[in-house]
Amino acid sequence: MTRPTDFNQCPKCKKNTATSAIHSDGTGRFYCIEKHCHFEVTTQKQDMNKTVGKLQEIKKKMFPSR
């Protein structure tokens, strides 16, 4: 049985009723179990190579070579 301390605070209803579920492919969701809240956000496994590439692009834009 889950305890109230096993949940996170829901950003929408502010109750400790938010939890997450992750699927085997790395996708998932963060959602509230409160009956009338309906808060849900989909999540995705982070690709570090893609993230590093995006950071390099930002760095080039902020600090162009002279």
PDB file of N, CA, C and O in Angstrom, chain B, residues numbered from 101:
ATOM      1  N   MET B 101       0.849  -1.188   0.000  1.00  0.00           N
ATOM      2  CA  MET B 101       0.000   0.000   0.000  1.00  0.00           C
ATOM      3  C   MET B 101       0.889   1.243   0.000  1.00  0.00           C
ATOM      4  O   MET B 101       1.905   1.290   0.695  1.00  0.00           O
ATOM      5  N   THR B 102       0.502   2.237  -0.777  1.00  0.00           N
ATOM      6  CA  THR B 102       1.283   3.465  -0.827  1.00  0.00           C
ATOM      7  C   THR B 102       0.908   4.382   0.323  1.00  0.00           C
ATOM      8  O   THR B 102      -0.225   4.380   0.804  1.00  0.00           O
ATOM      9  N   ARG B 103       1.876   5.155   0.745  1.00  0.00           N
ATOM     10  CA  ARG B 103       1.673   6.114   1.821  1.00  0.00           C
ATOM     11  C   ARG B 103       1.594   7.514   1.218  1.00  0.00           C
ATOM     12  O   ARG B 103       2.097   7.729   0.115  1.00  0.00           O
ATOM     13  N   PRO B 104       0.978   8.469   1.910  1.00  0.00           N
ATOM     14  CA  PRO B 104       0.932   9.842   1.390  1.00  0.00           C
ATOM     15  C   PRO B 104       2.321  10.426   1.135  1.00  0.00           C
ATOM     16  O   PRO B 104       2.470  11.312   0.293  1.00  0.00           O
ATOM     17  N   THR B 105       3.323   9.950   1.838  1.00  0.00           N
ATOM     18  CA  THR B 105       4.683  10.458   1.636  1.00  0.00           C
ATOM     19  C   THR B 105       5.318   9.897   0.367  1.00  0.00           C
ATOM     20  O   THR B 105       6.398  10.341  -0.024  1.00  0.00           O
ATOM     21  N   ASP B 106       4.666   8.924  -0.287  1.00  0.00           N
ATOM     22  CA  ASP B 106       5.173   8.362  -1.537  1.00  0.00           C
ATOM     23  C   ASP B 106       4.839   9.237  -2.741  1.00  0.00           C
ATOM     24  O   ASP B 106       5.290   8.958  -3.852  1.00  0.00           O
ATOM     25  N   PHE B 107       4.059  10.283  -2.534  1.00  0.00           N
ATOM     26  CA  PHE B 107       3.619  11.147  -3.619  1.00  0.00           C
ATOM     27  C   PHE B 107       4.312  12.507  -3.556  1.00  0.00           C
ATOM     28  O   PHE B 107       4.850  12.904  -2.522  1.00  0.00           O
ATOM     29  N   ASN B 108       4.283  13.206  -4.682  1.00  0.00           N
ATOM     30  CA  ASN B 108       4.820  14.566  -4.769  1.00  0.00           C
ATOM     31  C   ASN B 108       3.664  15.546  -4.784  1.00  0.00           C
ATOM     32  O   ASN B 108       2.509  15.168  -4.983  1.00  0.00           O
ATOM     33  N   GLN B 109       3.991  16.811  -4.571  1.00  0.00           N
ATOM     34  CA  GLN B 109       2.952  17.832  -4.619  1.00  0.00           C
ATOM     35  C   GLN B 109       2.565  18.105  -6.068  1.00  0.00           C
ATOM     36  O   GLN B 109       3.430  18.287  -6.925  1.00  0.00           O
ATOM     37  N   CYS B 110       1.293  18.132  -6.331  1.00  0.00           N
ATOM     38  CA  CYS B 110       0.783  18.425  -7.666  1.00  0.00           C
ATOM     39  C   CYS B 110       0.887  19.927  -7.912  1.00  0.00           C
ATOM     40  O   CYS B 110       0.449  20.718  -7.076  1.00  0.00           O
ATOM     41  N   PRO B 111       1.461  20.333  -9.050  1.00  0.00           N
ATOM     42  CA  PRO B 111       1.574  21.761  -9.336  1.00  0.00           C
ATOM     43  C   PRO B 111       0.225  22.444  -9.570  1.00  0.00           C
ATOM     44  O   PRO B 111       0.121  23.664  -9.446  1.00  0.00           O
ATOM     45  N   LYS B 112      -0.791  21.677  -9.901  1.00  0.00           N
ATOM     46  CA  LYS B 112      -2.107  22.254 -10.190  1.00  0.00           C
ATOM     47  C   LYS B 112      -2.974  22.379  -8.935  1.00  0.00           C
ATOM     48  O   LYS B 112      -3.434  23.473  -8.608  1.00  0.00           O
ATOM     49  N   CYS B 113      -3.197  21.274  -8.234  1.00  0.00           N
ATOM     50  CA  CYS B 113      -4.107  21.305  -7.082  1.00  0.00           C
ATOM     51  C   CYS B 113      -3.389  21.467  -5.736  1.00  0.00           C
ATOM     52  O   CYS B 113      -4.034  21.656  -4.705  1.00  0.00           O
ATOM     53  N   LYS B 114      -2.054  21.392  -5.752  1.00  0.00           N
ATOM     54  CA  LYS B 114      -1.212  21.605  -4.562  1.00  0.00           C
ATOM     55  C   LYS B 114      -1.360  20.532  -3.484  1.00  0.00           C
ATOM     56  O   LYS B 114      -0.923  20.736  -2.351  1.00  0.00           O
ATOM     57  N   LYS B 115      -1.967  19.398  -3.818  1.00  0.00           N
ATOM     58  CA  LYS B 115      -2.075  18.299  -2.856  1.00  0.00           C
ATOM     59  C   LYS B 115      -0.938  17.307  -3.103  1.00  0.00           C
ATOM     60  O   LYS B 115      -0.350  17.302  -4.184  1.00  0.00           O
ATOM     61  N   ASN B 116      -0.631  16.492  -2.143  1.00  0.00           N
ATOM     62  CA  ASN B 116       0.412  15.469  -2.298  1.00  0.00           C
ATOM     63  C   ASN B 116      -0.177  14.235  -2.980  1.00  0.00           C
ATOM     64  O   ASN B 116      -0.268  13.162  -2.382  1.00  0.00           O
ATOM     65  N   THR B 117      -0.569  14.404  -4.228  1.00  0.00           N
ATOM     66  CA  THR B 117      -1.228  13.329  -4.967  1.00  0.00           C
ATOM     67  C   THR B 117      -0.618  13.112  -6.352  1.00  0.00           C
ATOM     68  O   THR B 117      -1.232  12.456  -7.194  1.00  0.00           O
ATOM     69  N   ALA B 118       0.563  13.642  -6.601  1.00  0.00           N
ATOM     70  CA  ALA B 118       1.201  13.488  -7.915  1.00  0.00           C
ATOM     71  C   ALA B 118       2.215  12.355  -7.874  1.00  0.00           C
ATOM     72  O   ALA B 118       2.948  12.193  -6.898  1.00  0.00           O
ATOM     73  N   THR B 119       2.244  11.585  -8.936  1.00  0.00           N
ATOM     74  CA  THR B 119       3.177  10.469  -9.049  1.00  0.00           C
ATOM     75  C   THR B 119       3.613  10.346 -10.506  1.00  0.00           C
ATOM     76  O   THR B 119       3.154  11.101 -11.363  1.00  0.00           O
ATOM     77  N   SER B 120       4.488   9.403 -10.778  1.00  0.00           N
ATOM     78  CA  SER B 120       4.951   9.236 -12.153  1.00  0.00           C
ATOM     79  C   SER B 120       4.945   7.760 -12.538  1.00  0.00           C
ATOM     80  O   SER B 120       5.001   6.871 -11.689  1.00  0.00           O
ATOM     81  N   ALA B 121       4.877   7.533 -13.844  1.00  0.00           N
ATOM     82  CA  ALA B 121       4.937   6.181 -14.401  1.00  0.00           C
ATOM     83  C   ALA B 121       5.884   6.233 -15.590  1.00  0.00           C
ATOM     84  O   ALA B 121       5.808   7.144 -16.414  1.00  0.00           O
ATOM     85  N   ILE B 122       6.776   5.255 -15.676  1.00  0.00           N
ATOM     86  CA  ILE B 122       7.748   5.207 -16.762  1.00  0.00           C
ATOM     87  C   ILE B 122       7.568   3.898 -17.518  1.00  0.00           C
ATOM     88  O   ILE B 122       7.428   2.835 -16.911  1.00  0.00           O
ATOM     89  N   HIS B 123       7.573   3.980 -18.842  1.00  0.00           N
ATOM     90  CA  HIS B 123       7.422   2.813 -19.698  1.00  0.00           C
ATOM     91  C   HIS B 123       8.806   2.280 -20.087  1.00  0.00           C
ATOM     92  O   HIS B 123       9.812   2.971 -19.921  1.00  0.00           O
ATOM     93  N   SER B 124       8.848   1.084 -20.590  1.00  0.00           N
ATOM     94  CA  SER B 124      10.122   0.445 -20.933  1.00  0.00           C
ATOM     95  C   SER B 124      10.879   1.169 -22.040  1.00  0.00           C
ATOM     96  O   SER B 124      12.098   1.030 -22.134  1.00  0.00           O
ATOM     97  N   ASP B 125      10.189   1.936 -22.878  1.00  0.00           N
ATOM     98  CA  ASP B 125      10.868   2.659 -23.957  1.00  0.00           C
ATOM     99  C   ASP B 125      11.446   3.998 -23.501  1.00  0.00           C
ATOM    100  O   ASP B 125      12.019   4.724 -24.314  1.00  0.00           O
ATOM    101  N   GLY B 126      11.308   4.336 -22.228  1.00  0.00           N
ATOM    102  CA  GLY B 126      11.861   5.572 -21.690  1.00  0.00           C
ATOM    103  C   GLY B 126      10.874   6.713 -21.600  1.00  0.00           C
ATOM    104  O   GLY B 126      11.157   7.723 -20.956  1.00  0.00           O
ATOM    105  N   THR B 127       9.717   6.575 -22.235  1.00  0.00           N
ATOM    106  CA  THR B 127       8.692   7.606 -22.121  1.00  0.00           C
ATOM    107  C   THR B 127       7.902   7.382 -20.843  1.00  0.00           C
ATOM    108  O   THR B 127       7.959   6.307 -20.247  1.00  0.00           O
ATOM    109  N   GLY B 128       7.183   8.378 -20.437  1.00  0.00           N
ATOM    110  CA  GLY B 128       6.387   8.223 -19.233  1.00  0.00           C
ATOM    111  C   GLY B 128       5.466   9.401 -19.037  1.00  0.00           C
ATOM    112  O   GLY B 128       5.218  10.184 -19.954  1.00  0.00           O
ATOM    113  N   ARG B 129       4.960   9.514 -17.811  1.00  0.00           N
ATOM    114  CA  ARG B 129       4.084  10.634 -17.492  1.00  0.00           C
ATOM    115  C   ARG B 129       4.167  10.955 -16.011  1.00  0.00           C
ATOM    116  O   ARG B 129       4.399  10.071 -15.187  1.00  0.00           O
ATOM    117  N   PHE B 130       3.977  12.208 -15.683  1.00  0.00           N
ATOM    118  CA  PHE B 130       3.889  12.708 -14.320  1.00  0.00           C
ATOM    119  C   PHE B 130       2.457  13.203 -14.191  1.00  0.00           C
ATOM    120  O   PHE B 130       2.039  14.083 -14.942  1.00  0.00           O
ATOM    121  N   TYR B 131       1.701  12.651 -13.252  1.00  0.00           N
ATOM    122  CA  TYR B 131       0.276  12.949 -13.204  1.00  0.00           C
ATOM    123  C   TYR B 131      -0.252  12.973 -11.775  1.00  0.00           C
ATOM    124  O   TYR B 131       0.373  12.461 -10.847  1.00  0.00           O
ATOM    125  N   CYS B 132      -1.418  13.581 -11.633  1.00  0.00           N
ATOM    126  CA  CYS B 132      -2.084  13.678 -10.338  1.00  0.00           C
ATOM    127  C   CYS B 132      -3.186  12.633 -10.268  1.00  0.00           C
ATOM    128  O   CYS B 132      -3.925  12.430 -11.231  1.00  0.00           O
ATOM    129  N   ILE B 133      -3.291  11.972  -9.118  1.00  0.00           N
ATOM    130  CA  ILE B 133      -4.319  10.949  -8.954  1.00  0.00           C
ATOM    131  C   ILE B 133      -5.603  11.500  -8.318  1.00  0.00           C
ATOM    132  O   ILE B 133      -6.564  10.757  -8.117  1.00  0.00           O
ATOM    133  N   GLU B 134      -5.617  12.796  -8.002  1.00  0.00           N
ATOM    134  CA  GLU B 134      -6.818  13.419  -7.455  1.00  0.00           C
ATOM    135  C   GLU B 134      -7.930  13.336  -8.501  1.00  0.00           C
ATOM    136  O   GLU B 134      -7.705  13.639  -9.673  1.00  0.00           O
ATOM    137  N   LYS B 135      -9.117  12.930  -8.084  1.00  0.00           N
ATOM    138  CA  LYS B 135     -10.211  12.631  -9.012  1.00  0.00           C
ATOM    139  C   LYS B 135     -10.563  13.774  -9.966  1.00  0.00           C
ATOM    140  O   LYS B 135     -10.812  13.522 -11.145  1.00  0.00           O
ATOM    141  N   HIS B 136     -10.592  15.009  -9.496  1.00  0.00           N
ATOM    142  CA  HIS B 136     -11.046  16.117 -10.330  1.00  0.00           C
ATOM    143  C   HIS B 136      -9.912  17.047 -10.774  1.00  0.00           C
ATOM    144  O   HIS B 136     -10.190  18.136 -11.276  1.00  0.00           O
ATOM    145  N   CYS B 137      -8.684  16.666 -10.613  1.00  0.00           N
ATOM    146  CA  CYS B 137      -7.563  17.537 -10.955  1.00  0.00           C
ATOM    147  C   CYS B 137      -7.210  17.473 -12.445  1.00  0.00           C
ATOM    148  O   CYS B 137      -7.107  18.513 -13.094  1.00  0.00           O
ATOM    149  N   HIS B 138      -7.026  16.289 -12.985  1.00  0.00           N
ATOM    150  CA  HIS B 138      -6.702  16.076 -14.402  1.00  0.00           C
ATOM    151  C   HIS B 138      -5.355  16.635 -14.826  1.00  0.00           C
ATOM    152  O   HIS B 138      -5.184  16.979 -15.996  1.00  0.00           O
ATOM    153  N   PHE B 139      -4.389  16.740 -13.916  1.00  0.00           N
ATOM    154  CA  PHE B 139      -3.053  17.219 -14.286  1.00  0.00           C
ATOM    155  C   PHE B 139      -2.229  16.051 -14.824  1.00  0.00           C
ATOM    156  O   PHE B 139      -2.180  14.987 -14.207  1.00  0.00           O
ATOM    157  N   GLU B 140      -1.591  16.247 -15.960  1.00  0.00           N
ATOM    158  CA  GLU B 140      -0.711  15.218 -16.526  1.00  0.00           C
ATOM    159  C   GLU B 140       0.287  15.859 -17.479  1.00  0.00           C
ATOM    160  O   GLU B 140      -0.075  16.707 -18.294  1.00  0.00           O
ATOM    161  N   VAL B 141       1.544  15.446 -17.370  1.00  0.00           N
ATOM    162  CA  VAL B 141       2.604  15.898 -18.259  1.00  0.00           C
ATOM    163  C   VAL B 141       3.331  14.663 -18.772  1.00  0.00           C
ATOM    164  O   VAL B 141       3.712  13.794 -17.988  1.00  0.00           O
ATOM    165  N   THR B 142       3.522  14.583 -20.081  1.00  0.00           N
ATOM    166  CA  THR B 142       4.275  13.454 -20.625  1.00  0.00           C
ATOM    167  C   THR B 142       5.768  13.730 -20.475  1.00  0.00           C
ATOM    168  O   THR B 142       6.211  14.876 -20.540  1.00  0.00           O
ATOM    169  N   THR B 143       6.524  12.677 -20.275  1.00  0.00           N
ATOM    170  CA  THR B 143       7.974  12.794 -20.120  1.00  0.00           C
ATOM    171  C   THR B 143       8.653  11.948 -21.186  1.00  0.00           C
ATOM    172  O   THR B 143       8.036  11.083 -21.809  1.00  0.00           O
ATOM    173  N   GLN B 144       9.923  12.216 -21.375  1.00  0.00           N
ATOM    174  CA  GLN B 144      10.676  11.533 -22.415  1.00  0.00           C
ATOM    175  C   GLN B 144      12.090  11.297 -21.909  1.00  0.00           C
ATOM    176  O   GLN B 144      12.659  12.136 -21.212  1.00  0.00           O
ATOM    177  N   LYS B 145      12.645  10.161 -22.261  1.00  0.00           N
ATOM    178  CA  LYS B 145      14.011   9.858 -21.880  1.00  0.00           C
ATOM    179  C   LYS B 145      14.943  10.871 -22.540  1.00  0.00           C
ATOM    180  O   LYS B 145      14.818  11.162 -23.730  1.00  0.00           O
ATOM    181  N   GLN B 146      15.876  11.404 -21.756  1.00  0.00           N
ATOM    182  CA  GLN B 146      16.782  12.426 -22.275  1.00  0.00           C
ATOM    183  C   GLN B 146      17.939  11.788 -23.031  1.00  0.00           C
ATOM    184  O   GLN B 146      18.585  10.861 -22.544  1.00  0.00           O
ATOM    185  N   ASP B 147      18.183  12.298 -24.217  1.00  0.00           N
ATOM    186  CA  ASP B 147      19.304  11.848 -25.037  1.00  0.00           C
ATOM    187  C   ASP B 147      20.462  12.814 -24.792  1.00  0.00           C
ATOM    188  O   ASP B 147      20.419  13.960 -25.238  1.00  0.00           O
ATOM    189  N   MET B 148      21.483  12.359 -24.092  1.00  0.00           N
ATOM    190  CA  MET B 148      22.590  13.245 -23.713  1.00  0.00           C
ATOM    191  C   MET B 148      23.361  13.764 -24.924  1.00  0.00           C
ATOM    192  O   MET B 148      23.829  14.903 -24.899  1.00  0.00           O
ATOM    193  N   ASN B 149      23.506  12.980 -25.961  1.00  0.00           N
ATOM    194  CA  ASN B 149      24.210  13.445 -27.155  1.00  0.00           C
ATOM    195  C   ASN B 149      23.461  14.603 -27.807  1.00  0.00           C
ATOM    196  O   ASN B 149      24.069  15.579 -28.246  1.00  0.00           O
ATOM    197  N   LYS B 150      22.160  14.488 -27.864  1.00  0.00           N
ATOM    198  CA  LYS B 150      21.332  15.544 -28.433  1.00  0.00           C
ATOM    199  C   LYS B 150      21.410  16.805 -27.570  1.00  0.00           C
ATOM    200  O   LYS B 150      21.475  17.919 -28.090  1.00  0.00           O
ATOM    201  N   THR B 151      21.403  16.624 -26.269  1.00  0.00           N
ATOM    202  CA  THR B 151      21.470  17.748 -25.342  1.00  0.00           C
ATOM    203  C   THR B 151      22.800  18.481 -25.464  1.00  0.00           C
ATOM    204  O   THR B 151      22.830  19.711 -25.486  1.00  0.00           O
ATOM    205  N   VAL B 152      23.889  17.743 -25.542  1.00  0.00           N
ATOM    206  CA  VAL B 152      25.214  18.359 -25.687  1.00  0.00           C
ATOM    207  C   VAL B 152      25.278  19.141 -26.996  1.00  0.00           C
ATOM    208  O   VAL B 152      25.850  20.230 -27.038  1.00  0.00           O
ATOM    209  N   GLY B 153      24.704  18.603 -28.048  1.00  0.00           N
ATOM    210  CA  GLY B 153      24.663  19.305 -29.329  1.00  0.00           C
ATOM    211  C   GLY B 153      23.916  20.619 -29.237  1.00  0.00           C
ATOM    212  O   GLY B 153      24.356  21.629 -29.787  1.00  0.00           O
ATOM    213  N   LYS B 154      22.782  20.612 -28.542  1.00  0.00           N
ATOM    214  CA  LYS B 154      22.003  21.847 -28.371  1.00  0.00           C
ATOM    215  C   LYS B 154      22.782  22.870 -27.555  1.00  0.00           C
ATOM    216  O   LYS B 154      22.750  24.063 -27.857  1.00  0.00           O
ATOM    217  N   LEU B 155      23.479  22.409 -26.529  1.00  0.00           N
ATOM    218  CA  LEU B 155      24.285  23.327 -25.725  1.00  0.00           C
ATOM    219  C   LEU B 155      25.411  23.945 -26.543  1.00  0.00           C
ATOM    220  O   LEU B 155      25.720  25.125 -26.379  1.00  0.00           O
ATOM    221  N   GLN B 156      26.022  23.165 -27.414  1.00  0.00           N
ATOM    222  CA  GLN B 156      27.074  23.687 -28.284  1.00  0.00           C
ATOM    223  C   GLN B 156      26.526  24.758 -29.221  1.00  0.00           C
ATOM    224  O   GLN B 156      27.190  25.766 -29.465  1.00  0.00           O
ATOM    225  N   GLU B 157      25.317  24.547 -29.749  1.00  0.00           N
ATOM    226  CA  GLU B 157      24.675  25.534 -30.625  1.00  0.00           C
ATOM    227  C   GLU B 157      24.433  26.847 -29.875  1.00  0.00           C
ATOM    228  O   GLU B 157      24.691  27.928 -30.406  1.00  0.00           O
ATOM    229  N   ILE B 158      23.940  26.745 -28.647  1.00  0.00           N
ATOM    230  CA  ILE B 158      23.688  27.932 -27.828  1.00  0.00           C
ATOM    231  C   ILE B 158      25.001  28.660 -27.549  1.00  0.00           C
ATOM    232  O   ILE B 158      25.064  29.888 -27.622  1.00  0.00           O
ATOM    233  N   LYS B 159      26.040  27.905 -27.233  1.00  0.00           N
ATOM    234  CA  LYS B 159      27.344  28.491 -26.951  1.00  0.00           C
ATOM    235  C   LYS B 159      27.876  29.244 -28.172  1.00  0.00           C
ATOM    236  O   LYS B 159      28.426  30.337 -28.033  1.00  0.00           O
ATOM    237  N   LYS B 160      27.718  28.671 -29.358  1.00  0.00           N
ATOM    238  CA  LYS B 160      28.176  29.333 -30.586  1.00  0.00           C
ATOM    239  C   LYS B 160      27.425  30.636 -30.835  1.00  0.00           C
ATOM    240  O   LYS B 160      28.009  31.617 -31.295  1.00  0.00           O
ATOM    241  N   LYS B 161      26.120  30.643 -30.527  1.00  0.00           N
ATOM    242  CA  LYS B 161      25.314  31.857 -30.725  1.00  0.00           C
ATOM    243  C   LYS B 161      25.691  32.941 -29.715  1.00  0.00           C
ATOM    244  O   LYS B 161      25.720  34.127 -30.045  1.00  0.00           O
ATOM    245  N   MET B 162      25.976  32.524 -28.494  1.00  0.00           N
ATOM    246  CA  MET B 162      26.310  33.498 -27.446  1.00  0.00           C
ATOM    247  C   MET B 162      27.736  34.006 -27.570  1.00  0.00           C
ATOM    248  O   MET B 162      28.006  35.174 -27.292  1.00  0.00           O
ATOM    249  N   PHE B 163      28.635  33.153 -27.978  1.00  0.00           N
ATOM    250  CA  PHE B 163      30.048  33.512 -28.062  1.00  0.00           C
ATOM    251  C   PHE B 163      30.589  33.180 -29.448  1.00  0.00           C
ATOM    252  O   PHE B 163      31.339  32.216 -29.606  1.00  0.00           O
ATOM    253  N   PRO B 164      30.218  33.967 -30.450  1.00  0.00           N
ATOM    254  CA  PRO B 164      30.691  33.659 -31.803  1.00  0.00           C
ATOM    255  C   PRO B 164      32.210  33.845 -31.917  1.00  0.00           C
ATOM    256  O   PRO B 164      32.805  34.688 -31.246  1.00  0.00           O
ATOM    257  N   SER B 165      32.804  33.045 -32.772  1.00  0.00           N
ATOM    258  CA  SER B 165      34.248  33.166 -33.005  1.00  0.00           C
ATOM    259  C   SER B 165      34.529  34.471 -33.698  1.00  0.00           C
ATOM    260  O   SER B 165      33.765  34.912 -34.557  1.00  0.00           O
ATOM    261  N   ARG B 166      35.637  35.092 -33.320  1.00  0.00           N
ATOM    262  CA  ARG B 166      35.969  36.382 -33.928  1.00  0.00           C
ATOM    263  C   ARG B 166      36.967  36.228 -35.012  1.00  0.00           C
ATOM    264  O   ARG B 166      37.362  37.214 -35.633  1.00  0.00           O
TER     265      ARG B 166
END
